[in-house]
PDB file of C-alpha atoms in Angstrom:
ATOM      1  CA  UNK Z   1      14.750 -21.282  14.287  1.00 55.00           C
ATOM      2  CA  UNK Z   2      17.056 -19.294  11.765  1.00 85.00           C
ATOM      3  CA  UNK Z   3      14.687 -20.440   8.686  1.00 82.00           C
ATOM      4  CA  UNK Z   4      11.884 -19.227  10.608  1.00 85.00           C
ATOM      5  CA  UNK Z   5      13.855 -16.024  11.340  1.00 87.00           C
ATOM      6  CA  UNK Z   6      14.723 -15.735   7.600  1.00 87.00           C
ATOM      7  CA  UNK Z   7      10.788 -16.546   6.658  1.00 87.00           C
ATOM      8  CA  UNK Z   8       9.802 -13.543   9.096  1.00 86.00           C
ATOM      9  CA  UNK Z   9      11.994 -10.944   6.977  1.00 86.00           C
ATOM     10  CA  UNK Z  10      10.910 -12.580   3.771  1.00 87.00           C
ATOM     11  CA  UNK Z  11       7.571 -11.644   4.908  1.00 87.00           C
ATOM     12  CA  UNK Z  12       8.420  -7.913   5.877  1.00 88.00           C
ATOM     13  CA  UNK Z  13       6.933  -8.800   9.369  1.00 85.00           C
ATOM     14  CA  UNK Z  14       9.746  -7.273  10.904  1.00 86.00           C
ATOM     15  CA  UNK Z  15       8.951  -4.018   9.180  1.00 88.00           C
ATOM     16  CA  UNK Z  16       4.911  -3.007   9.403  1.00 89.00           C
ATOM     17  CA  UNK Z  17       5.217  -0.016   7.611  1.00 92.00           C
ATOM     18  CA  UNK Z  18       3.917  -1.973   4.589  1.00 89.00           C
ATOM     19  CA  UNK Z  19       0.429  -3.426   6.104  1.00 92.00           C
ATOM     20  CA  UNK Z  20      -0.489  -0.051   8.020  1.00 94.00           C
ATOM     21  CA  UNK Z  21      -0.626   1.697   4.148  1.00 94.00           C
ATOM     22  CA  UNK Z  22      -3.240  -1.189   3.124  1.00 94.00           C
ATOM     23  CA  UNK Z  23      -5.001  -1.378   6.088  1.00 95.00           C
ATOM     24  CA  UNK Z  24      -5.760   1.992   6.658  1.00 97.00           C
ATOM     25  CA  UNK Z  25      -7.610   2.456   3.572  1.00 96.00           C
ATOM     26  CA  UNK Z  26      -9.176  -0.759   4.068  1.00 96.00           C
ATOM     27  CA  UNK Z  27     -10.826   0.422   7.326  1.00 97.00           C
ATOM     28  CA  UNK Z  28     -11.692   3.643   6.168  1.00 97.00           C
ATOM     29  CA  UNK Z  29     -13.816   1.640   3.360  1.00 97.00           C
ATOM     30  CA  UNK Z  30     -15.246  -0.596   5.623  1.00 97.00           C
ATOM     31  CA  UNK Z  31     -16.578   2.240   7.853  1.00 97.00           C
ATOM     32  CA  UNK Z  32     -17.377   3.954   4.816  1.00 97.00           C
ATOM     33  CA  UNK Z  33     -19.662   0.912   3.567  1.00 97.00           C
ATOM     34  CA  UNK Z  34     -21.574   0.355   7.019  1.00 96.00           C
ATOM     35  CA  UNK Z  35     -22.225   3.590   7.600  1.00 95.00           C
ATOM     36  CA  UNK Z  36     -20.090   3.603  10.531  1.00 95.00           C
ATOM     37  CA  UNK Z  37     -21.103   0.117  11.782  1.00 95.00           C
ATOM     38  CA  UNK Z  38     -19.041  -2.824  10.250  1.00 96.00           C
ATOM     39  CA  UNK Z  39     -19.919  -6.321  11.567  1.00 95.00           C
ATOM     40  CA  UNK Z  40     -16.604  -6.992  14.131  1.00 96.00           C
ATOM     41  CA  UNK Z  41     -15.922 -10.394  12.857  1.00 95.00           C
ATOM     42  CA  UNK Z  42     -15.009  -8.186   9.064  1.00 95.00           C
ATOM     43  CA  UNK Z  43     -13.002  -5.869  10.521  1.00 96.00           C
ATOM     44  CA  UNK Z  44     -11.005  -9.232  11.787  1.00 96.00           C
ATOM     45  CA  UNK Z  45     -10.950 -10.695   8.275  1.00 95.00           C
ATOM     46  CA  UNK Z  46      -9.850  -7.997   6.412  1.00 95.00           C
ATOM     47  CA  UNK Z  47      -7.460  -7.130   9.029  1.00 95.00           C
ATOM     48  CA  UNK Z  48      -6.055 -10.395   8.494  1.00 94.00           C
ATOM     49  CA  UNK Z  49      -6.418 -10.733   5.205  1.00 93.00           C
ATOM     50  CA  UNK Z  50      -4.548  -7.417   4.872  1.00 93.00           C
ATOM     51  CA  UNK Z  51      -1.827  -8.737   6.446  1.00 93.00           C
ATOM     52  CA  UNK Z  52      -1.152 -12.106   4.967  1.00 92.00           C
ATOM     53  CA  UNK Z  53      -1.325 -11.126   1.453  1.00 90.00           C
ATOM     54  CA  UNK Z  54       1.137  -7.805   2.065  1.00 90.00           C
ATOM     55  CA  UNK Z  55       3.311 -10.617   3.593  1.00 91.00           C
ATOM     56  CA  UNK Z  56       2.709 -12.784   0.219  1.00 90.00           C
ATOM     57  CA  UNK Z  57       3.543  -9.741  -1.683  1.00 87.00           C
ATOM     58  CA  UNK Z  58       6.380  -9.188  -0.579  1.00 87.00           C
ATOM     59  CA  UNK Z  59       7.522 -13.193  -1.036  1.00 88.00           C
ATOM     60  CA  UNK Z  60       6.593 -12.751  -4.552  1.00 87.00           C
ATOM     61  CA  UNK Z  61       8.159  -9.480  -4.590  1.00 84.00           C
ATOM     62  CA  UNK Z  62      11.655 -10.819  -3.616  1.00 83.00           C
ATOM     63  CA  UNK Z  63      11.381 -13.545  -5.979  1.00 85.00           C
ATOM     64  CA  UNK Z  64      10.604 -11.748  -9.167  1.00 80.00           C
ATOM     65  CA  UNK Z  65      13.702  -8.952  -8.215  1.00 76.00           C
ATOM     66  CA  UNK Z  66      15.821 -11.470  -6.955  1.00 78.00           C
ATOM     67  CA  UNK Z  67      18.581 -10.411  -9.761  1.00 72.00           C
ATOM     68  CA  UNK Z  68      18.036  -7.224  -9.315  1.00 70.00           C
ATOM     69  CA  UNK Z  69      18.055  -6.489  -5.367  1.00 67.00           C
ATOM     70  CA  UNK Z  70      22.048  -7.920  -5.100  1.00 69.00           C
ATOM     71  CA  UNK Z  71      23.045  -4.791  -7.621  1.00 67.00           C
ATOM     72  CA  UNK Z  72      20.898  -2.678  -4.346  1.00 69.00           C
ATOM     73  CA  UNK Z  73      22.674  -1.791  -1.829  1.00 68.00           C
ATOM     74  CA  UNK Z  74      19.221  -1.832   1.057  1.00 71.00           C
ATOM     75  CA  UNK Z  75      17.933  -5.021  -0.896  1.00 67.00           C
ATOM     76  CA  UNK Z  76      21.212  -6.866  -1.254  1.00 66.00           C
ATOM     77  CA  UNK Z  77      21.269  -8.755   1.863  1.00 75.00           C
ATOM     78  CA  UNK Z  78      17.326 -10.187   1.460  1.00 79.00           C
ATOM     79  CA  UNK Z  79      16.800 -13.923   2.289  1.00 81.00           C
ATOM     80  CA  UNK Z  80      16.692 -14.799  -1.080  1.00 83.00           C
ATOM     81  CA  UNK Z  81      19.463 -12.547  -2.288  1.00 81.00           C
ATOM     82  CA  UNK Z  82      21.782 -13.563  -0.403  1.00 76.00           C
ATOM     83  CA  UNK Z  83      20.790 -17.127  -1.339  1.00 77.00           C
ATOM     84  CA  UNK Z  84      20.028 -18.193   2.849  1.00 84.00           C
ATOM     85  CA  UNK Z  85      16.334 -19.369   1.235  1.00 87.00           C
ATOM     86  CA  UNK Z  86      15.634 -20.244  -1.845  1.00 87.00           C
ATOM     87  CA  UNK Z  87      13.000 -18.998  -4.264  1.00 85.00           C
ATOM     88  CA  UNK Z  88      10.791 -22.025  -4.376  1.00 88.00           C
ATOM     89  CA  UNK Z  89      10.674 -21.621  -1.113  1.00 89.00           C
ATOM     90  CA  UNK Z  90       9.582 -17.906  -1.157  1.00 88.00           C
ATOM     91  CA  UNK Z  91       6.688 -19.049  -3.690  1.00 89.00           C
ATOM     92  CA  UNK Z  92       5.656 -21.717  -1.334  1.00 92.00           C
ATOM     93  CA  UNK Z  93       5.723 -19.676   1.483  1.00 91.00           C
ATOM     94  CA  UNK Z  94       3.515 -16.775  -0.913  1.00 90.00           C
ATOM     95  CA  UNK Z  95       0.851 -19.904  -1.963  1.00 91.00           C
ATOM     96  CA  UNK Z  96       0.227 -20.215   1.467  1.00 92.00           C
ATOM     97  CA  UNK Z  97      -0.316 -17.143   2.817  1.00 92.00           C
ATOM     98  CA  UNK Z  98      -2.502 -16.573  -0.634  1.00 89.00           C
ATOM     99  CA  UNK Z  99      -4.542 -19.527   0.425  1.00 92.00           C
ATOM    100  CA  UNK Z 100      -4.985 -19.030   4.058  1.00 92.00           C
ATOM    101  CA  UNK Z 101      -6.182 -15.538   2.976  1.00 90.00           C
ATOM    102  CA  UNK Z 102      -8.906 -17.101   0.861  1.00 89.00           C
ATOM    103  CA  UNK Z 103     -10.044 -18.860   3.457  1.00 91.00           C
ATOM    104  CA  UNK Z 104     -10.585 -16.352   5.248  1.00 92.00           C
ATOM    105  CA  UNK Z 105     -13.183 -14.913   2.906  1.00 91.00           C
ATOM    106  CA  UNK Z 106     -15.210 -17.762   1.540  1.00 91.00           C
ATOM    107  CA  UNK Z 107     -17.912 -17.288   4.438  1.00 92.00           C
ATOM    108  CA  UNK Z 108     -18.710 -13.960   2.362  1.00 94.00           C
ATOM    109  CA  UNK Z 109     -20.346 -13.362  -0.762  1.00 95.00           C
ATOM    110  CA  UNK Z 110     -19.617 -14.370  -4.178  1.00 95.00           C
ATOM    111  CA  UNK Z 111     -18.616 -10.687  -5.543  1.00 96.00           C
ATOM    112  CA  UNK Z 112     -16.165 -10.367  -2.707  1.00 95.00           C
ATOM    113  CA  UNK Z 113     -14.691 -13.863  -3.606  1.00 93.00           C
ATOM    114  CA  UNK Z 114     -14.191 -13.019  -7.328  1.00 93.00           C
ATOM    115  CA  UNK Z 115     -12.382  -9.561  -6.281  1.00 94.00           C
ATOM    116  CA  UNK Z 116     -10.225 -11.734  -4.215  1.00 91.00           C
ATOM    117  CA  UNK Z 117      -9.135 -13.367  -7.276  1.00 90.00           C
ATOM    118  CA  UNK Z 118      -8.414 -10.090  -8.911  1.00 91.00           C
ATOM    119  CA  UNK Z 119      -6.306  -9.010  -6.093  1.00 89.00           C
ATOM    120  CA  UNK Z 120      -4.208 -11.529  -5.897  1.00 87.00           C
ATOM    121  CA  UNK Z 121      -3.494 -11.405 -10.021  1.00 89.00           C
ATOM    122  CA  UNK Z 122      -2.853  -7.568  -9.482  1.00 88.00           C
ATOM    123  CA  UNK Z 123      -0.243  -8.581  -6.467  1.00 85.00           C
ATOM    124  CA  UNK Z 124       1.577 -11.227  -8.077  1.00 84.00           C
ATOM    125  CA  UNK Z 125       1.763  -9.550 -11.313  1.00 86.00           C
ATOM    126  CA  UNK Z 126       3.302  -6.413  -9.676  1.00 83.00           C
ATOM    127  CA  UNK Z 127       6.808  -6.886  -9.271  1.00 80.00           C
ATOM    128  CA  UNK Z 128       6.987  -7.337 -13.179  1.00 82.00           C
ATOM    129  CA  UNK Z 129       5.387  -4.260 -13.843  1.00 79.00           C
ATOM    130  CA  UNK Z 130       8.618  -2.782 -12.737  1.00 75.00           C
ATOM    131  CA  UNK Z 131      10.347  -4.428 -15.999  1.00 77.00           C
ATOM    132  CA  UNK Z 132       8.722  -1.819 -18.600  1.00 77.00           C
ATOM    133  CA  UNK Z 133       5.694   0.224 -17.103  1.00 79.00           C
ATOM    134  CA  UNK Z 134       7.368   4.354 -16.662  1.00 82.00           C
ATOM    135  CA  UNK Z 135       5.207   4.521 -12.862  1.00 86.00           C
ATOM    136  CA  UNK Z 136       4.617   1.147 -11.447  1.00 84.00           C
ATOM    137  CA  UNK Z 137       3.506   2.570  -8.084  1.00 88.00           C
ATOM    138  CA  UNK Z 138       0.222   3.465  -9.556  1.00 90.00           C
ATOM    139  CA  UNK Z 139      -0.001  -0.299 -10.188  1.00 88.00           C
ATOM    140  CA  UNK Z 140       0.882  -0.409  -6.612  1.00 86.00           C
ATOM    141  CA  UNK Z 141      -1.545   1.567  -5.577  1.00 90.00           C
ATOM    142  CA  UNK Z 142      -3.778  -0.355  -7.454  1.00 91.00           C
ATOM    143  CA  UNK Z 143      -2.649  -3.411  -5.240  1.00 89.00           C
ATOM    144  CA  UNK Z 144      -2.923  -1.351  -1.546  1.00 85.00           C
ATOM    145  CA  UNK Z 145      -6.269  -0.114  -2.030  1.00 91.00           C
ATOM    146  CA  UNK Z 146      -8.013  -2.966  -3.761  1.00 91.00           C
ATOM    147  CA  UNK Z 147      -9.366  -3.829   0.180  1.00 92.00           C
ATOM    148  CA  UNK Z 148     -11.501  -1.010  -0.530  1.00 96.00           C
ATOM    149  CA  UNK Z 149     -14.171  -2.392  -3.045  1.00 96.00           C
ATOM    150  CA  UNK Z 150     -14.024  -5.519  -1.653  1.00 96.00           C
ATOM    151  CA  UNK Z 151     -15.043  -4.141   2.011  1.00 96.00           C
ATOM    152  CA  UNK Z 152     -18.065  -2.415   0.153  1.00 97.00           C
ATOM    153  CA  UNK Z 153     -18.741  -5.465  -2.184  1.00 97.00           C
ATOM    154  CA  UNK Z 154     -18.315  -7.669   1.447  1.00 96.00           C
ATOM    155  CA  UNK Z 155     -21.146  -5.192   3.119  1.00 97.00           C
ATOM    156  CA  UNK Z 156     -23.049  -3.910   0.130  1.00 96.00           C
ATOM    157  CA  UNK Z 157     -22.938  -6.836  -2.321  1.00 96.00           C
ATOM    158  CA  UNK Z 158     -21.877  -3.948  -5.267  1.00 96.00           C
ATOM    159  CA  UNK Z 159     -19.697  -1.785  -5.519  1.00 96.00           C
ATOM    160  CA  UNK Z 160     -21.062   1.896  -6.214  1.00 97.00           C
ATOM    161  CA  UNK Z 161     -19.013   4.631  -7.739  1.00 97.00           C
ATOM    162  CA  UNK Z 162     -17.647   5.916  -4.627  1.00 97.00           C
ATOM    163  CA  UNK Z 163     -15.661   2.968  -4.005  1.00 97.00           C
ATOM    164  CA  UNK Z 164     -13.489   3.018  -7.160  1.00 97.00           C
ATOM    165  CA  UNK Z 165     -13.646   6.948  -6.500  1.00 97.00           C
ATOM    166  CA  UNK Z 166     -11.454   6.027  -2.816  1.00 97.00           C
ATOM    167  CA  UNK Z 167      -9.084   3.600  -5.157  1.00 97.00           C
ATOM    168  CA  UNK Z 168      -8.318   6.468  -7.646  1.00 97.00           C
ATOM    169  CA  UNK Z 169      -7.227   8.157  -4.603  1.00 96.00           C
ATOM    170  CA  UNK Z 170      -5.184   5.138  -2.901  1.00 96.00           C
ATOM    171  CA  UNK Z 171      -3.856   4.757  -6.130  1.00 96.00           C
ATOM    172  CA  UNK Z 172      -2.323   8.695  -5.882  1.00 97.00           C
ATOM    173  CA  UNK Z 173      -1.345   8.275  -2.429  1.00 97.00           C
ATOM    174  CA  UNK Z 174       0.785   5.442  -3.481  1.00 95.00           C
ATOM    175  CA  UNK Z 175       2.748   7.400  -6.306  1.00 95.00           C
ATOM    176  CA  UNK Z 176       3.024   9.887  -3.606  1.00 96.00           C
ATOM    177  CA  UNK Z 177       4.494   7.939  -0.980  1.00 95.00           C
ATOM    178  CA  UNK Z 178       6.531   5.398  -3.239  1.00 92.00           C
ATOM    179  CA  UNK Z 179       7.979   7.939  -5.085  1.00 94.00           C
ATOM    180  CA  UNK Z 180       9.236   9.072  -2.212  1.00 94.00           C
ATOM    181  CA  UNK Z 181      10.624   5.259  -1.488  1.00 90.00           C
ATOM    182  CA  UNK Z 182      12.024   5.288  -4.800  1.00 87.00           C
ATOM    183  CA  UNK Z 183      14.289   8.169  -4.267  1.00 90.00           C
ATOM    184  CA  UNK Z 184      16.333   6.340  -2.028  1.00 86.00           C
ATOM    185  CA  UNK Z 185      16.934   3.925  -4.954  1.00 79.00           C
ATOM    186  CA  UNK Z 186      17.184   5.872  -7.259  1.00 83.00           C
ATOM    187  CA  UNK Z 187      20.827   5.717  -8.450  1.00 77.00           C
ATOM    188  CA  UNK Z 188      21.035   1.887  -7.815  1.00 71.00           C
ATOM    189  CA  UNK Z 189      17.687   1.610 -10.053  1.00 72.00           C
ATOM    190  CA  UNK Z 190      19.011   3.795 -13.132  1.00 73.00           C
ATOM    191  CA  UNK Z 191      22.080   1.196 -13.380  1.00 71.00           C
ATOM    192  CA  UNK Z 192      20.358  -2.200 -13.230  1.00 73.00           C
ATOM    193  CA  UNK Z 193      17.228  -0.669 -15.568  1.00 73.00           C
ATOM    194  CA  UNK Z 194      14.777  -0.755 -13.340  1.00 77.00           C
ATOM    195  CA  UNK Z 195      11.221   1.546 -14.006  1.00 81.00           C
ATOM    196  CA  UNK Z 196      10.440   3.661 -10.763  1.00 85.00           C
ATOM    197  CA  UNK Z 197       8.319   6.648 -10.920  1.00 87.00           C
ATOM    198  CA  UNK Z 198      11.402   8.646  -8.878  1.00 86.00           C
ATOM    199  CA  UNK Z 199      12.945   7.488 -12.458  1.00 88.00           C
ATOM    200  CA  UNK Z 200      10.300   8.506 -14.501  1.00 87.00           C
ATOM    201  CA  UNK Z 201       9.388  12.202 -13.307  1.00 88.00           C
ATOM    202  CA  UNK Z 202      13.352  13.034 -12.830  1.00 88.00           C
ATOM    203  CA  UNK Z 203      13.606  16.573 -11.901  1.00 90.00           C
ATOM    204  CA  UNK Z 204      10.039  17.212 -10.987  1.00 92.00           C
ATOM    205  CA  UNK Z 205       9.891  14.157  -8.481  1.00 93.00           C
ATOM    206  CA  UNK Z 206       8.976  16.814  -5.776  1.00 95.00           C
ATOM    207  CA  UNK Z 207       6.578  18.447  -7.673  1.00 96.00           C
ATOM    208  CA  UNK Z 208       4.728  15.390  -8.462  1.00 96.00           C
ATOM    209  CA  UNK Z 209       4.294  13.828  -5.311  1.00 97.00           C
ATOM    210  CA  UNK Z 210       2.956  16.788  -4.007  1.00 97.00           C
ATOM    211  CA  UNK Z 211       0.390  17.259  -6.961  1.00 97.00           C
ATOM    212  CA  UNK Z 212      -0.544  13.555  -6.102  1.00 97.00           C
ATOM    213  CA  UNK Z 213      -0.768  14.329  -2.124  1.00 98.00           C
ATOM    214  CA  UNK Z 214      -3.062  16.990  -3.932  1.00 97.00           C
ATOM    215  CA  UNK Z 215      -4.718  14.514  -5.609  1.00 97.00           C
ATOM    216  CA  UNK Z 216      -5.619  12.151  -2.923  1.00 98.00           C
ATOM    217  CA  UNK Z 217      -7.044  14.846  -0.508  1.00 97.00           C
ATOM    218  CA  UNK Z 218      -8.774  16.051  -3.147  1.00 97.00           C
ATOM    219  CA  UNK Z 219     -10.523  12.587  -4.077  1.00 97.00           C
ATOM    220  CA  UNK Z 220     -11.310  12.369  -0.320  1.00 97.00           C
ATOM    221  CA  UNK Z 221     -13.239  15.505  -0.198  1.00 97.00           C
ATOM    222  CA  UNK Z 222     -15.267  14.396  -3.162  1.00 97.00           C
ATOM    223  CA  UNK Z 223     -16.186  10.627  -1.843  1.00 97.00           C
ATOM    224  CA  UNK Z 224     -16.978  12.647   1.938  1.00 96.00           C
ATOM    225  CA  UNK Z 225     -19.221  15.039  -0.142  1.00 96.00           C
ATOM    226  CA  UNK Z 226     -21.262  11.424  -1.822  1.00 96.00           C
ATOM    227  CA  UNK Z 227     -21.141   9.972   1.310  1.00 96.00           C
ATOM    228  CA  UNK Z 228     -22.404  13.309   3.741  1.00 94.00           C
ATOM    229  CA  UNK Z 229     -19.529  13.312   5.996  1.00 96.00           C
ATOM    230  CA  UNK Z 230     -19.234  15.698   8.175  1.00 94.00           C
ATOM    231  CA  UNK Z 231     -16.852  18.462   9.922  1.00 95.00           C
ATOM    232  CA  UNK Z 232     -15.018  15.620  11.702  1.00 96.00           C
ATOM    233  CA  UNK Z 233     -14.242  13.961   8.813  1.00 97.00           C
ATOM    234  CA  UNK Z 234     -13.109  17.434   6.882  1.00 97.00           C
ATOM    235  CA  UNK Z 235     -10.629  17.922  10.415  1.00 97.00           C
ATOM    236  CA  UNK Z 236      -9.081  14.147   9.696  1.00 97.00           C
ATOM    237  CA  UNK Z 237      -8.103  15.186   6.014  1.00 97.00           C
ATOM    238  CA  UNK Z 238      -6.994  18.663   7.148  1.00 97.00           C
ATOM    239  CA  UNK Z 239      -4.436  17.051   9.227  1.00 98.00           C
ATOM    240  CA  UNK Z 240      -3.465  14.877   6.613  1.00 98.00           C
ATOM    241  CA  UNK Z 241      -2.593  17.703   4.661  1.00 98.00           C
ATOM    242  CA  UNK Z 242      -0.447  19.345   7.336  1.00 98.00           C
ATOM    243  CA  UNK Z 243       1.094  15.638   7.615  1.00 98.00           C
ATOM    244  CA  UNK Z 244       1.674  16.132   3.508  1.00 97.00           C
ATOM    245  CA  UNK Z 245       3.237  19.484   4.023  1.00 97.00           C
ATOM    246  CA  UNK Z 246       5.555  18.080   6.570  1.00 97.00           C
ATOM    247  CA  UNK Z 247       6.642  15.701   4.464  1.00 97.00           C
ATOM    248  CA  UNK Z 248       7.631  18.132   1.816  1.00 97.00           C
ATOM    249  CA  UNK Z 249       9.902  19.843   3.857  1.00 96.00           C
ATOM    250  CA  UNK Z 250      11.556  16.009   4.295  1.00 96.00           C
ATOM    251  CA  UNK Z 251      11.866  15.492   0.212  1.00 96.00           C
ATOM    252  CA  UNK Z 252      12.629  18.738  -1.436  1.00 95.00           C
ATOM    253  CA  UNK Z 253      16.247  18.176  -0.408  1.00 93.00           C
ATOM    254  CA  UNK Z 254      16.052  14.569  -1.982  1.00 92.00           C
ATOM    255  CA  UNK Z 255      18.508  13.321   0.748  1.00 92.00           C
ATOM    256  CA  UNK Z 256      18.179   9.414   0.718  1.00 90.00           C
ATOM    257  CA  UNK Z 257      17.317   9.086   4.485  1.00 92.00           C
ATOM    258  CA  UNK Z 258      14.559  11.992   4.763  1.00 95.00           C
ATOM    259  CA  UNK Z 259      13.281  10.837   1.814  1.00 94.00           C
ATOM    260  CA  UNK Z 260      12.648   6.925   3.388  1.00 93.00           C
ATOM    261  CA  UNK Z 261      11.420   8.672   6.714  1.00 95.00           C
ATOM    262  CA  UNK Z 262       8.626  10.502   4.795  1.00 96.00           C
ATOM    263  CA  UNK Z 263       7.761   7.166   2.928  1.00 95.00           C
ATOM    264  CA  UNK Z 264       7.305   5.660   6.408  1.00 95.00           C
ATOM    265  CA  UNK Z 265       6.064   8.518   7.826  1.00 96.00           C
ATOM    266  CA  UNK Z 266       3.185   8.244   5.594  1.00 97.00           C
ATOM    267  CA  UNK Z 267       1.516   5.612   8.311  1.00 96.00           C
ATOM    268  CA  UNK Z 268       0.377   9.013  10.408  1.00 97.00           C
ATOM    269  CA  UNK Z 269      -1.225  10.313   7.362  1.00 97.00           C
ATOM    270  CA  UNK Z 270      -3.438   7.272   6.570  1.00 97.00           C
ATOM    271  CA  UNK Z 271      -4.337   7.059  10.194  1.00 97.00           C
ATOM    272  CA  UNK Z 272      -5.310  10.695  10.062  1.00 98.00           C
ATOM    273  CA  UNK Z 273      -7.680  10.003   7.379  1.00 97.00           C
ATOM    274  CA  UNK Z 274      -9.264   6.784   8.963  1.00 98.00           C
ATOM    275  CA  UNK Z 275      -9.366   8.846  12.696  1.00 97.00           C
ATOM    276  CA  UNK Z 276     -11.594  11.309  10.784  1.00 97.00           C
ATOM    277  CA  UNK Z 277     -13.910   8.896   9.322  1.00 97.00           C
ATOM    278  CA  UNK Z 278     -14.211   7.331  12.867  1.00 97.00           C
ATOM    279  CA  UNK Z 279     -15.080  10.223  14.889  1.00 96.00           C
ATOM    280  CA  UNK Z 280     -17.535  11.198  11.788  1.00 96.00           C
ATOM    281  CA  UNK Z 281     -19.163   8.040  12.498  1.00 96.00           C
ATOM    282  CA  UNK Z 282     -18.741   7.768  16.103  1.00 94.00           C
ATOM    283  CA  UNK Z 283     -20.009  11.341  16.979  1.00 92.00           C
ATOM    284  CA  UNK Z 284     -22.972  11.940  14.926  1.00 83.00           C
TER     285      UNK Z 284
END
């Protein structure tokens, strides 16, 4: 029972936060695709699927930084850290989840199965980005929102310009939100050499994040325009702005635990998004 215990933190399935910012985009997407009408039984895959390869992530994740999380002080104490599991058992545990997840999609078509493979490279091959790229989190963002052309390729057997369109935004939204993550780190990340986009934009980390907020909301508007959304939709993304501005008032003080309540936070402005696309659908 405590391996199993230590497996459930390995997985981050003690702490949500992480599968709510992939599957919200996700489900906008696959509303997006159906015109409002996704087949139940996809909603339930990707759902899934969104969760077990977050939860692989973040095996993979832990074994890749496993030097570098004891110099953390919040990462110091993670199963494999602290040496309770060890990392062949963390990439075990990640193969499995990886596989199970491709189960899960081989009754679909052959476009959404090769994307699969490409989203799991992108995963995996995150936590390394960290080692020399100056803003991994647009990597990362890369990783959250890669649901969303495969829920278009799963419905539409292509995927059309609007879909990479809603990535470029994830992929803001992520450097918005992580950056704000990062700032907690910040000092521990600067001694152990670590690349973080809090790192990276110093002084202006404020600034950014709210130019990517910007950024994201932005994107939105465009792919609603392509898509003919209507006032419903325009009221969901309003309300993620206010969400945005709210969030400033949390950073601009850079204060390490504001800072990782706006990261989390962010859950209410990805489910402001999807609620608009919903009642768009729902109410026409």
């Amino acid at each position: 029972m405590n391996k199993l215990a230590l497996y459930y933190r390995l997985v981050r399935l003690d702490k949500p936060i992480g599968t709510l910012l992939l599957l919200w985009p996700t489900l906008c997407a696959l509303w997006m695709a159906s015109n409002g009408h996704p087949d139940p039984m996809l909603v339930l895959i990707f759902s899934l699927g969104t969760l077990l390869m977050r939860s692989a992530g973040c095996a993979i994740n832990d074994y890749a930084d496993q030097d570098f999380d004891k110099y953390v002080k919040r990462t110091a104490q993670r199963p494999i850290t602290s040496g309770r599991i060890s990392g062949k058992e963390a990439l075990a545990i990640a193969g499995l989840l990886a596989i199970v997840s491709f189960c899960l999609i081989l009754p679909l078509n052959t476009l959404t199965r090769q994307l699969s493979v490409a989203a799991v490279i992108i995963a995996a091959s995150y936590p390394y980005f960290k080692r020399f790229f100056a803003i991994p989190q647009a990597y990362l963002g890369i990783a959250f929102g890669f649901g969303m052309p495969m829920a278009f390729a799963a419905i539409q057997n292509r995927v059309p310009p609007v879909a990479w369109l809603l990535l470029l935004g994830n992929v803001f939204w992520a450097v918005a939100y992580d950056t704000a993550y990062a700032m907690v780190d910040r000092d521990d990340d600067l001694k152990i050499g670590i690349k973080t986009s809090a790192i990276t934009f110093g002084r202006y980390d404020v600034a950014a994040i709210m130019l990517c907020y910007a950024a994201h909301l932005g994107l939105l508007l465009v792919c609603g325009q392509m898509l003919d959304m209507g006032w419903y939709y325009l009221g969901g993304i309003v309300v993620a702005a206010v969400i945005a501005g709210y969030h400033y008032t949390l950073i601009r003080t850079r204060e390490r635990n504001a800072c990782f309540y706006a990261f989390r936070h962010n859950n209410w402005l990805g489910a402001a998004v999807f609620a608009g696309v919903l009642l768009d659908y729902a109410l026409r």
